[in-house]
Structure formats: C-alpha cells, structure tokens
PDB file of C-alpha atoms in Angstrom:
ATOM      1  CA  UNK Z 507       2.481   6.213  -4.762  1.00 96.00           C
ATOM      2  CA  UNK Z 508       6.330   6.318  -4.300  1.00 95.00           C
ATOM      3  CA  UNK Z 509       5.682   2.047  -4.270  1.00 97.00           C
ATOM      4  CA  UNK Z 510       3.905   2.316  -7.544  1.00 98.00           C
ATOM      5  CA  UNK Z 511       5.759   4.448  -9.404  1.00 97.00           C
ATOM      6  CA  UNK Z 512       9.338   2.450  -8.568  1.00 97.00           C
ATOM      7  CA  UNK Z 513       7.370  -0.833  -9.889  1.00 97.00           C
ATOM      8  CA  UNK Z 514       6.078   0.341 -12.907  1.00 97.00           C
ATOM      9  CA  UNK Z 515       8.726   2.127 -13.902  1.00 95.00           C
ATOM     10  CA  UNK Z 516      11.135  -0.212 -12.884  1.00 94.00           C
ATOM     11  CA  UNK Z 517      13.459   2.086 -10.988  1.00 95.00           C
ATOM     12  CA  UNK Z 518      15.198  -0.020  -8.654  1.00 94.00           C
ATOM     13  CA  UNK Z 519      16.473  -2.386 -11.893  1.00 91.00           C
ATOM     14  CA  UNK Z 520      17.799   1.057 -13.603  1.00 93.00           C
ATOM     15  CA  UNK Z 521      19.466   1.991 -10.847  1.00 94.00           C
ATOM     16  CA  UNK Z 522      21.234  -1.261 -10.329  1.00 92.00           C
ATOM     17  CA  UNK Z 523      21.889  -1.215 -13.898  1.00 91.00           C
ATOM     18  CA  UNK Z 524      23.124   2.513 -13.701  1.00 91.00           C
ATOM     19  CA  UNK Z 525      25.547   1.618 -10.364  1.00 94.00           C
ATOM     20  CA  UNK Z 526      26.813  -1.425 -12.155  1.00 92.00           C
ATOM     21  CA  UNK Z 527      28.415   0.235 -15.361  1.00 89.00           C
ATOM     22  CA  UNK Z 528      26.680  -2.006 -17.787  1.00 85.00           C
ATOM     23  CA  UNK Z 529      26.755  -1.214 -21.605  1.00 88.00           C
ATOM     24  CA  UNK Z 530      23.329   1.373 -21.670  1.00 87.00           C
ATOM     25  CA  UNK Z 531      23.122  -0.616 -25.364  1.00 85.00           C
ATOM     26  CA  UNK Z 532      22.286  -3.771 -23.372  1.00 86.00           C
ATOM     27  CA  UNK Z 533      19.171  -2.544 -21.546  1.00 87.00           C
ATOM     28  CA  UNK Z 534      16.116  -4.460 -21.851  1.00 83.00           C
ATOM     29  CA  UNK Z 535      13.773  -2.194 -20.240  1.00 80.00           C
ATOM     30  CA  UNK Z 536      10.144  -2.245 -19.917  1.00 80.00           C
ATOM     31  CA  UNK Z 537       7.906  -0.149 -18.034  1.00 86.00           C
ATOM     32  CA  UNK Z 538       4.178   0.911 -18.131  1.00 93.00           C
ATOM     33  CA  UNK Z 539       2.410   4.583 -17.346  1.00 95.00           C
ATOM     34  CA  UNK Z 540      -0.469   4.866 -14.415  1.00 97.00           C
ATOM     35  CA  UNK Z 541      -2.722   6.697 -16.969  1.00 97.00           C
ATOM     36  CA  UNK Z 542      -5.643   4.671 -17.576  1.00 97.00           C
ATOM     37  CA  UNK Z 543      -5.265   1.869 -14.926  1.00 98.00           C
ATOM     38  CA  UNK Z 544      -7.612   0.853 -12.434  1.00 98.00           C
ATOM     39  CA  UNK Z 545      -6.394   0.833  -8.812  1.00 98.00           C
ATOM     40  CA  UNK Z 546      -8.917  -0.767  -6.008  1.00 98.00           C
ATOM     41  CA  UNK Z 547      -8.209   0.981  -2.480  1.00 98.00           C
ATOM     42  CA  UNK Z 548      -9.775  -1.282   0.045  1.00 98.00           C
ATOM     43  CA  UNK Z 549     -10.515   0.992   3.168  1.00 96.00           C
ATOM     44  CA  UNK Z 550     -11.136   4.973   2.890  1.00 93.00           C
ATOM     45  CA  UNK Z 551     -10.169   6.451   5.839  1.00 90.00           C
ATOM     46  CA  UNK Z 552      -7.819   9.632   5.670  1.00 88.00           C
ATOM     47  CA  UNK Z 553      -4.775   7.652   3.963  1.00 92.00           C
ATOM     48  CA  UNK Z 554      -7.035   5.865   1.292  1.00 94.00           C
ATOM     49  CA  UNK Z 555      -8.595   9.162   0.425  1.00 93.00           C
ATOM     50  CA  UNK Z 556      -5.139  10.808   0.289  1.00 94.00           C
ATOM     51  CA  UNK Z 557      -4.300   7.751  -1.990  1.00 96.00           C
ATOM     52  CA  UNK Z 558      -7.238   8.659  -4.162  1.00 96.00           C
ATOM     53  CA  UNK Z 559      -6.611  12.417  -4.482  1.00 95.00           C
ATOM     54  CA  UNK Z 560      -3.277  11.649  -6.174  1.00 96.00           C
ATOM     55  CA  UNK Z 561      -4.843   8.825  -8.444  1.00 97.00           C
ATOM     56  CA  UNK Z 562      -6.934  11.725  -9.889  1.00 95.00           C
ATOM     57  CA  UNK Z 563      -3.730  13.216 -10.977  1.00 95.00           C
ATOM     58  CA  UNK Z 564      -2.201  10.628 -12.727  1.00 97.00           C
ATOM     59  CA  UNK Z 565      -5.606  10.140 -14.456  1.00 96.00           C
ATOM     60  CA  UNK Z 566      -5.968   6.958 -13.083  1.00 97.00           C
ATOM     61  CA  UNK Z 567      -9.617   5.115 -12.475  1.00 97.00           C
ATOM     62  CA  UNK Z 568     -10.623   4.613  -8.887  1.00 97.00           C
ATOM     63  CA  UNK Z 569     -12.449   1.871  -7.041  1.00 97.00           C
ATOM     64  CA  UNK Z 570     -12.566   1.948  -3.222  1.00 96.00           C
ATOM     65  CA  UNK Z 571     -14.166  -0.995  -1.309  1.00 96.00           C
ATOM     66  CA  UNK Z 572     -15.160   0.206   2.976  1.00 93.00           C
ATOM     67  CA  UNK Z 573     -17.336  -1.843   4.877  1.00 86.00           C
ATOM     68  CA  UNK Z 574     -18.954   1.514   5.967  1.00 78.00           C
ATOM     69  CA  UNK Z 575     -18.553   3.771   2.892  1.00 69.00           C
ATOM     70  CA  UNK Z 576     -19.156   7.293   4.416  1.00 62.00           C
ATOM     71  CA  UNK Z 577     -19.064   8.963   0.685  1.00 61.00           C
ATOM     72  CA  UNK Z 578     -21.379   8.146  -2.195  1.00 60.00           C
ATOM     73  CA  UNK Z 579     -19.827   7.437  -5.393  1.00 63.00           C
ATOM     74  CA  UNK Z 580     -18.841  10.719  -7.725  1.00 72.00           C
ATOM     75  CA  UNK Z 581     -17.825  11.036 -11.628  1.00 76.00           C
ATOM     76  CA  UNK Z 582     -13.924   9.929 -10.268  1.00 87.00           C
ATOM     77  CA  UNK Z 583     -14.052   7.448  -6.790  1.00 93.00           C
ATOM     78  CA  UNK Z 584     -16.381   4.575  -7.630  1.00 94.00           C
ATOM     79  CA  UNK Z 585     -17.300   2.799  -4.058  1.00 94.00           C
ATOM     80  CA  UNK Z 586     -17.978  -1.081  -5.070  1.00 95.00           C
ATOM     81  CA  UNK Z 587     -17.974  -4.264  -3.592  1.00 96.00           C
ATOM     82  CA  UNK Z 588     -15.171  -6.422  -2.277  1.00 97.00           C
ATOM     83  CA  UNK Z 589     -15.174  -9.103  -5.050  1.00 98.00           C
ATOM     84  CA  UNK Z 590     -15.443  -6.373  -7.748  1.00 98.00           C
ATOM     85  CA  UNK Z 591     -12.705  -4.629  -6.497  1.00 98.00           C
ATOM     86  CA  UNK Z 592      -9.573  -7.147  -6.535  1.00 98.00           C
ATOM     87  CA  UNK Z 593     -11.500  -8.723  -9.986  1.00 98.00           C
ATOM     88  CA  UNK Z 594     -11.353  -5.668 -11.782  1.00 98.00           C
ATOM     89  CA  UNK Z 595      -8.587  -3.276 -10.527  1.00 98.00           C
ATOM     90  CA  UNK Z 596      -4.953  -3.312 -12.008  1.00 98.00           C
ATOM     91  CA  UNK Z 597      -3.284  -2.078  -8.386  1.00 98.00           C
ATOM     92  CA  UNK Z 598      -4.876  -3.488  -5.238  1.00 98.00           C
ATOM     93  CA  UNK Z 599      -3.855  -0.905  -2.314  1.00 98.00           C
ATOM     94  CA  UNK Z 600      -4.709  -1.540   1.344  1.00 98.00           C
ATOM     95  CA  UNK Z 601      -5.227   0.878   3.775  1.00 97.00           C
ATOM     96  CA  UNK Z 602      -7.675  -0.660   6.875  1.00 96.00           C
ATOM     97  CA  UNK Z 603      -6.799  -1.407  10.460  1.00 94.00           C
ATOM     98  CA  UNK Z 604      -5.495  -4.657  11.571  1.00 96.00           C
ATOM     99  CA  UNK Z 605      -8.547  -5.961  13.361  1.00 95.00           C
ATOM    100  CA  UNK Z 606     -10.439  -9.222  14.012  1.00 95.00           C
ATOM    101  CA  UNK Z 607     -12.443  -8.248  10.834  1.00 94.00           C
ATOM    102  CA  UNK Z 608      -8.952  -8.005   8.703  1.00 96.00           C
ATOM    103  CA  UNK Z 609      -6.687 -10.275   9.686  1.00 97.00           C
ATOM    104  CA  UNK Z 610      -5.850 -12.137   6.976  1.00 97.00           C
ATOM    105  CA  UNK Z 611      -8.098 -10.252   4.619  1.00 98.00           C
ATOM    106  CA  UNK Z 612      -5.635 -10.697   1.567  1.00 98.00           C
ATOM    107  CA  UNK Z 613      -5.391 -14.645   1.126  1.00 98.00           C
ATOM    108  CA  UNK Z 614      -5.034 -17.376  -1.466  1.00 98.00           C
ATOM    109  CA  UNK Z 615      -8.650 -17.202  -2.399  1.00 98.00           C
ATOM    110  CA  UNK Z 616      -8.496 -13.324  -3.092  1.00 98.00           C
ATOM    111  CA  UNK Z 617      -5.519 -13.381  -5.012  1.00 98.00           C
ATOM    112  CA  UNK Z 618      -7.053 -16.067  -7.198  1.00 98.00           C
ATOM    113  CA  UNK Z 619      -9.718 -13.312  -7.865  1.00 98.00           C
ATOM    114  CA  UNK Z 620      -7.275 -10.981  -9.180  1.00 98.00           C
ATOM    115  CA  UNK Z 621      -6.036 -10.300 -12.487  1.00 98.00           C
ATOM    116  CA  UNK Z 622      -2.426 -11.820 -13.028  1.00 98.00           C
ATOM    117  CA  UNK Z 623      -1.385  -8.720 -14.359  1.00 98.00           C
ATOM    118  CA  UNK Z 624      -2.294  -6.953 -11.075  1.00 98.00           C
ATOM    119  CA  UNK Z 625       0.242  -5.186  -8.778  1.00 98.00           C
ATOM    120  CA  UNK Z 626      -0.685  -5.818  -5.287  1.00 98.00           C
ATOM    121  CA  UNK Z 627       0.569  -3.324  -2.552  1.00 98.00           C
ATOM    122  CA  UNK Z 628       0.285  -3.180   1.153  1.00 98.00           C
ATOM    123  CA  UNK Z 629       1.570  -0.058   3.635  1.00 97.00           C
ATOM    124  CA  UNK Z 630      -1.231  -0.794   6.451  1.00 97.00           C
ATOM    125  CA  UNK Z 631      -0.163  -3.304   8.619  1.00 97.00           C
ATOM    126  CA  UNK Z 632       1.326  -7.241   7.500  1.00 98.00           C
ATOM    127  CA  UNK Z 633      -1.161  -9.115   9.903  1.00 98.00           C
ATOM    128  CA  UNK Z 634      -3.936  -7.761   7.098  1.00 98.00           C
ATOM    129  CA  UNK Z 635      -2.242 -10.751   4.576  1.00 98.00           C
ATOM    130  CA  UNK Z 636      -1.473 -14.488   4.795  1.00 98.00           C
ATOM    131  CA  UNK Z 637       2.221 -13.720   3.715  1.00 98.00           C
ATOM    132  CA  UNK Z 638       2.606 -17.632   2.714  1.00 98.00           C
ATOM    133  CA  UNK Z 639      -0.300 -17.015   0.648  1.00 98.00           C
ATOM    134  CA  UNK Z 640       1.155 -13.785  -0.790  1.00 98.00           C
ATOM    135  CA  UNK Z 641       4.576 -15.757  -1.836  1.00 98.00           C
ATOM    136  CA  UNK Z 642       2.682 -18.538  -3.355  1.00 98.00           C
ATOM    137  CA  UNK Z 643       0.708 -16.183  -5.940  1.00 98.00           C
ATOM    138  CA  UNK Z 644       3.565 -14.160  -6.182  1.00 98.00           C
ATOM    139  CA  UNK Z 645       5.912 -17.123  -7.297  1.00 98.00           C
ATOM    140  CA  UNK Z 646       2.989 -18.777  -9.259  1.00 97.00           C
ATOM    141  CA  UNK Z 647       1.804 -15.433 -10.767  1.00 97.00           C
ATOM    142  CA  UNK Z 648      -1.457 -15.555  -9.816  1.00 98.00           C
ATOM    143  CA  UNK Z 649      -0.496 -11.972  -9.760  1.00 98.00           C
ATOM    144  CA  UNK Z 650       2.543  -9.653 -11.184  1.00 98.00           C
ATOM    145  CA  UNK Z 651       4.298  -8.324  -8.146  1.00 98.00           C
ATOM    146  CA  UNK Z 652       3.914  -6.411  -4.788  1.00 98.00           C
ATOM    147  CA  UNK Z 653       5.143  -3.040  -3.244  1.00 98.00           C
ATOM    148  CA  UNK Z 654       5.249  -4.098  -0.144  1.00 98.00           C
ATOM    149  CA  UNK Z 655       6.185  -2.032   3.214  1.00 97.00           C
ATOM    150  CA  UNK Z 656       4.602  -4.262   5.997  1.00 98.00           C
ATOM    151  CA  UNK Z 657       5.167  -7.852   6.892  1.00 98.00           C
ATOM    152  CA  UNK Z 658       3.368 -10.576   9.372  1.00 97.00           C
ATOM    153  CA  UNK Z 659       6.469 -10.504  11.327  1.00 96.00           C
ATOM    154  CA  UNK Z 660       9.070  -7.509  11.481  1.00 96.00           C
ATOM    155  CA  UNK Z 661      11.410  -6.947  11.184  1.00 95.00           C
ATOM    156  CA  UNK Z 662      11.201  -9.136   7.945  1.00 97.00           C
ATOM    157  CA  UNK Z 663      13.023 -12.123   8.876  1.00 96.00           C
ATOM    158  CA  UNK Z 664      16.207 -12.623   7.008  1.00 97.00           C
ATOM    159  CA  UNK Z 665      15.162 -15.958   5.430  1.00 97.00           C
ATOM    160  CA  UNK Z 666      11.983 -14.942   4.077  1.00 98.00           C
ATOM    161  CA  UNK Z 667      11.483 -15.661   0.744  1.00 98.00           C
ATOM    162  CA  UNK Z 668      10.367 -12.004  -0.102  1.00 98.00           C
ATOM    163  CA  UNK Z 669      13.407 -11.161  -0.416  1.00 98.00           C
ATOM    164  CA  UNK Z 670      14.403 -12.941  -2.963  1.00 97.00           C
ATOM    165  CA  UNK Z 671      11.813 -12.307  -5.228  1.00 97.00           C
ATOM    166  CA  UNK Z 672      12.320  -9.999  -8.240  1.00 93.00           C
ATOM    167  CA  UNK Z 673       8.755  -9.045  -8.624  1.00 96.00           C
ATOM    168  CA  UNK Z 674       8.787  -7.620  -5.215  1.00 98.00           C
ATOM    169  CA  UNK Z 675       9.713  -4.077  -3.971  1.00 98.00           C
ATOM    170  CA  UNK Z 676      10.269  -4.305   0.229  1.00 98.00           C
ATOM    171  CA  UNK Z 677      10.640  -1.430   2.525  1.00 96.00           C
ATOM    172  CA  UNK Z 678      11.027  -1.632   6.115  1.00 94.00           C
ATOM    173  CA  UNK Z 679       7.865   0.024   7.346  1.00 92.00           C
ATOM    174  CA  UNK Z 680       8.818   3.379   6.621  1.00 88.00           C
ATOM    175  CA  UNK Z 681       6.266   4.658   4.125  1.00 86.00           C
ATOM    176  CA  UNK Z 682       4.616   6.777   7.628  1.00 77.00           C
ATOM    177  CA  UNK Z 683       7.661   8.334   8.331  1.00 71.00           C
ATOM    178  CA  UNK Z 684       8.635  10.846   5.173  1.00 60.00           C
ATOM    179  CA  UNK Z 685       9.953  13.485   7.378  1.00 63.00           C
ATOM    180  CA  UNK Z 686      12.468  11.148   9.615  1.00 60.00           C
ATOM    181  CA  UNK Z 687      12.572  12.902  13.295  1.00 58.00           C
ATOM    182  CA  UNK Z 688      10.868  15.867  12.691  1.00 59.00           C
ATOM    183  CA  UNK Z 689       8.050  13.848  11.696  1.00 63.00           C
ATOM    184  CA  UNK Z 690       7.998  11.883  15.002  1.00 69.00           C
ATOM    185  CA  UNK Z 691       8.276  15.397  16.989  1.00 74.00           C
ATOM    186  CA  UNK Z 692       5.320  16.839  14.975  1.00 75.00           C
ATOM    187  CA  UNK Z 693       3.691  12.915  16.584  1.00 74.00           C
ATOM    188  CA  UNK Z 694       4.406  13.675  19.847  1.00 80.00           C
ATOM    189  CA  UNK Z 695       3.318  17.467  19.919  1.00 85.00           C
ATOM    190  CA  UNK Z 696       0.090  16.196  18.462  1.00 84.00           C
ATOM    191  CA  UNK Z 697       0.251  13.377  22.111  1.00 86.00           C
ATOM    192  CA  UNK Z 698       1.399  16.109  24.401  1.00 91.00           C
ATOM    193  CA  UNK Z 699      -1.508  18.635  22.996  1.00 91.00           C
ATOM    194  CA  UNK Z 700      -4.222  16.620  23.301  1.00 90.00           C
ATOM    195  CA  UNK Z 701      -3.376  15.751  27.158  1.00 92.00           C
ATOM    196  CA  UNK Z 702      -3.034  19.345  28.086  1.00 93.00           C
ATOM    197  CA  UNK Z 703      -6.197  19.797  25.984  1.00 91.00           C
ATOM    198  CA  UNK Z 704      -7.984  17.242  28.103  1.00 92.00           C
ATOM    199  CA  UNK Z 705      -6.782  18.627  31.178  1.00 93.00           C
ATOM    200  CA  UNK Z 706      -7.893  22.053  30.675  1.00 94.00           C
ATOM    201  CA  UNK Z 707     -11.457  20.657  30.270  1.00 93.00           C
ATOM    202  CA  UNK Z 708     -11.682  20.783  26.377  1.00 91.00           C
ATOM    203  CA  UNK Z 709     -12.025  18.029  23.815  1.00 87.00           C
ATOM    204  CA  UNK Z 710      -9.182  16.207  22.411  1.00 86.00           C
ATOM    205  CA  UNK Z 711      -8.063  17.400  18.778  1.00 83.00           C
ATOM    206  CA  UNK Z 712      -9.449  13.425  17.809  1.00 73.00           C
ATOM    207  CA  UNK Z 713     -10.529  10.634  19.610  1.00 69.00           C
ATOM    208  CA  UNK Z 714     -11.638   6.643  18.830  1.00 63.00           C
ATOM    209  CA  UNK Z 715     -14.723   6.417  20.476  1.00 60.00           C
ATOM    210  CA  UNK Z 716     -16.950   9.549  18.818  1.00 53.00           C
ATOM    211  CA  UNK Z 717     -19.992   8.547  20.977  1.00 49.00           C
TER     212      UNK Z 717
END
C-alpha cells in the first residue's frame, strides 16, 4: 500500500522537488486518488487478504485471482479468473510463491492483456516476472509504471535498466521487514518456539504439509 500510495501520489518527485529548492510556482504535478479503482491481487494467502482488508478502506474495488480460492466471492472481494483479472484491474498486485507453477507468471503476453493505464506492483518474489519482459512494457507503455520491491536477480544489479526508469518506484526487498531488528527477533522467537513446541510432543504453531 506504502508502493501505491508513493506512485499515485507522486511522492518521491515532490520530495525531490521539495530537497531541490525549486520555485513551488513551477510544479507540474499530477496525481490520482485510490477511490474507485480496481486493483487485481493474484494469490490470497494471508498477505493478499491483508492487501484486501486495506483496499476496503480506501474504497477501492477488489478482484483476487487463486488457483485454489478458499473464500467465495462477497459484496467487496470478487474471486475471478486470471485473464479477467490483469484485463480489467487498474493495480495488478502479486502475492503467490515462487514455484514451478509461477515462475515467470507475469510476462510479455500478460502485460499485453493489461490496461496501459495500469500500475503493476510486485513484493512476492522477482523469479514470479520475466523482468526483460517487465522493462519492455514498461518502456513501451504497454502499461503505466511499477512499484516494484523484488527483482530476478538481487541485489538489483547496478546496470539494470530499472533504474533508470521514471515510471518505476524500486525498493530493495524490504517491504517484509517494517519493524527493522525487532521484526527479525519476533522471526526467530516464532523458529525457536515451534522447535521447543515439537520437542515437547505438541504441534507446531504452523506447518507446510497440513496432511
């Protein structure tokens, strides 16, 4: 959301434009409100959700595409298919695994199905995109830009083109990590629990395999 918000309201041009001490009467801002748009979350585990819950807030409409939808559709989330999804949303969020199934999920082909007004945004994992494909729609506009905090290689190489790219907001794989070191100590309490959990017989707080 903190990716979405930044592009559409342009915040890391005004605060270049703030830090460089030009004449306020020179601005040529735009910038655009969330009410109203359509944002497709592709995967709804516990981060799309999340995602979802604060989409409701902004008043935002909601498509979410899972290849095992474990929720029915209700008045606000609308579960749809793939194609429907990047055709018809205004944000396209990811939020699946990196698996056989993924890998390069997000390629030329699917950005030709989106709008060319569409934000595209990625804070799962880099392998889920063919980055050259990404650059190519991004520099053709296929579509309008990308929040993006995960890359096919990291960290980003220094040549990529990414960064040179004004429709683009990068981050270096941070967007798990709000809380800095506390956040990884709060991780590894969660690791060392679970083991002593395990050895005292019990079942693990969570586990992959459910069966």
């Amino acid at each position: 959301m903190a990716l979405i918000l930044s592009y559409y309201k342009n915040i890391p041009f005004l605060d270049s434009f703030m830090k460089n001490k030009i004449d306020e009467n020179e601005l040529q801002y735009t910038g655009s409100e969330l009410k109203g748009k359509t944002i497709g979350i592709i995967g709804f585990g516990s981060v799309g959700k999340k995602v979802a819950e604060f989409c409701r807030v902004f008043d935002m409409n909601v498509l979410v595409y899972a290849r095992n939808p474990v929720v029915q559709s209700d008045d606000f989330v609308k579960m749809t298919d793939f194609d429907t999804l990047v055709g018809s949303s205004d944000i396209v969020s990811v939020h699946v695994s990196l698996n056989q199934q993924t890998k390069q999920l997000i390629n030329k082909d699917v950005f030709k199905k989106m709008k060319n007004t569409a934000l595209f945004v990625n804070t799962a994992r880099g392998g889920i995109v063919n980055e050259r494909d990404l650059i190519d729609a991004l520099k053709n506009k296929d579509i309008s830009g990308a929040c993006l905090d995960v890359f096919e290689s990291e960290p980003l190489p220094i040549e990529s083109e990414l960064r040179n790219l004004r429709n683009v907001i990068l981050t270096p794989h941070t967007a798990g990590l709000p809380d800095g070191l506390k956040f990884h100590k709060k991780r590894y309490d969660f690791f060392v629990n679970n083991i002593k959990r395990v050895e005292n017989g019990e079942e693990p707080e969570s586990k992959l395999n459910q069966l």
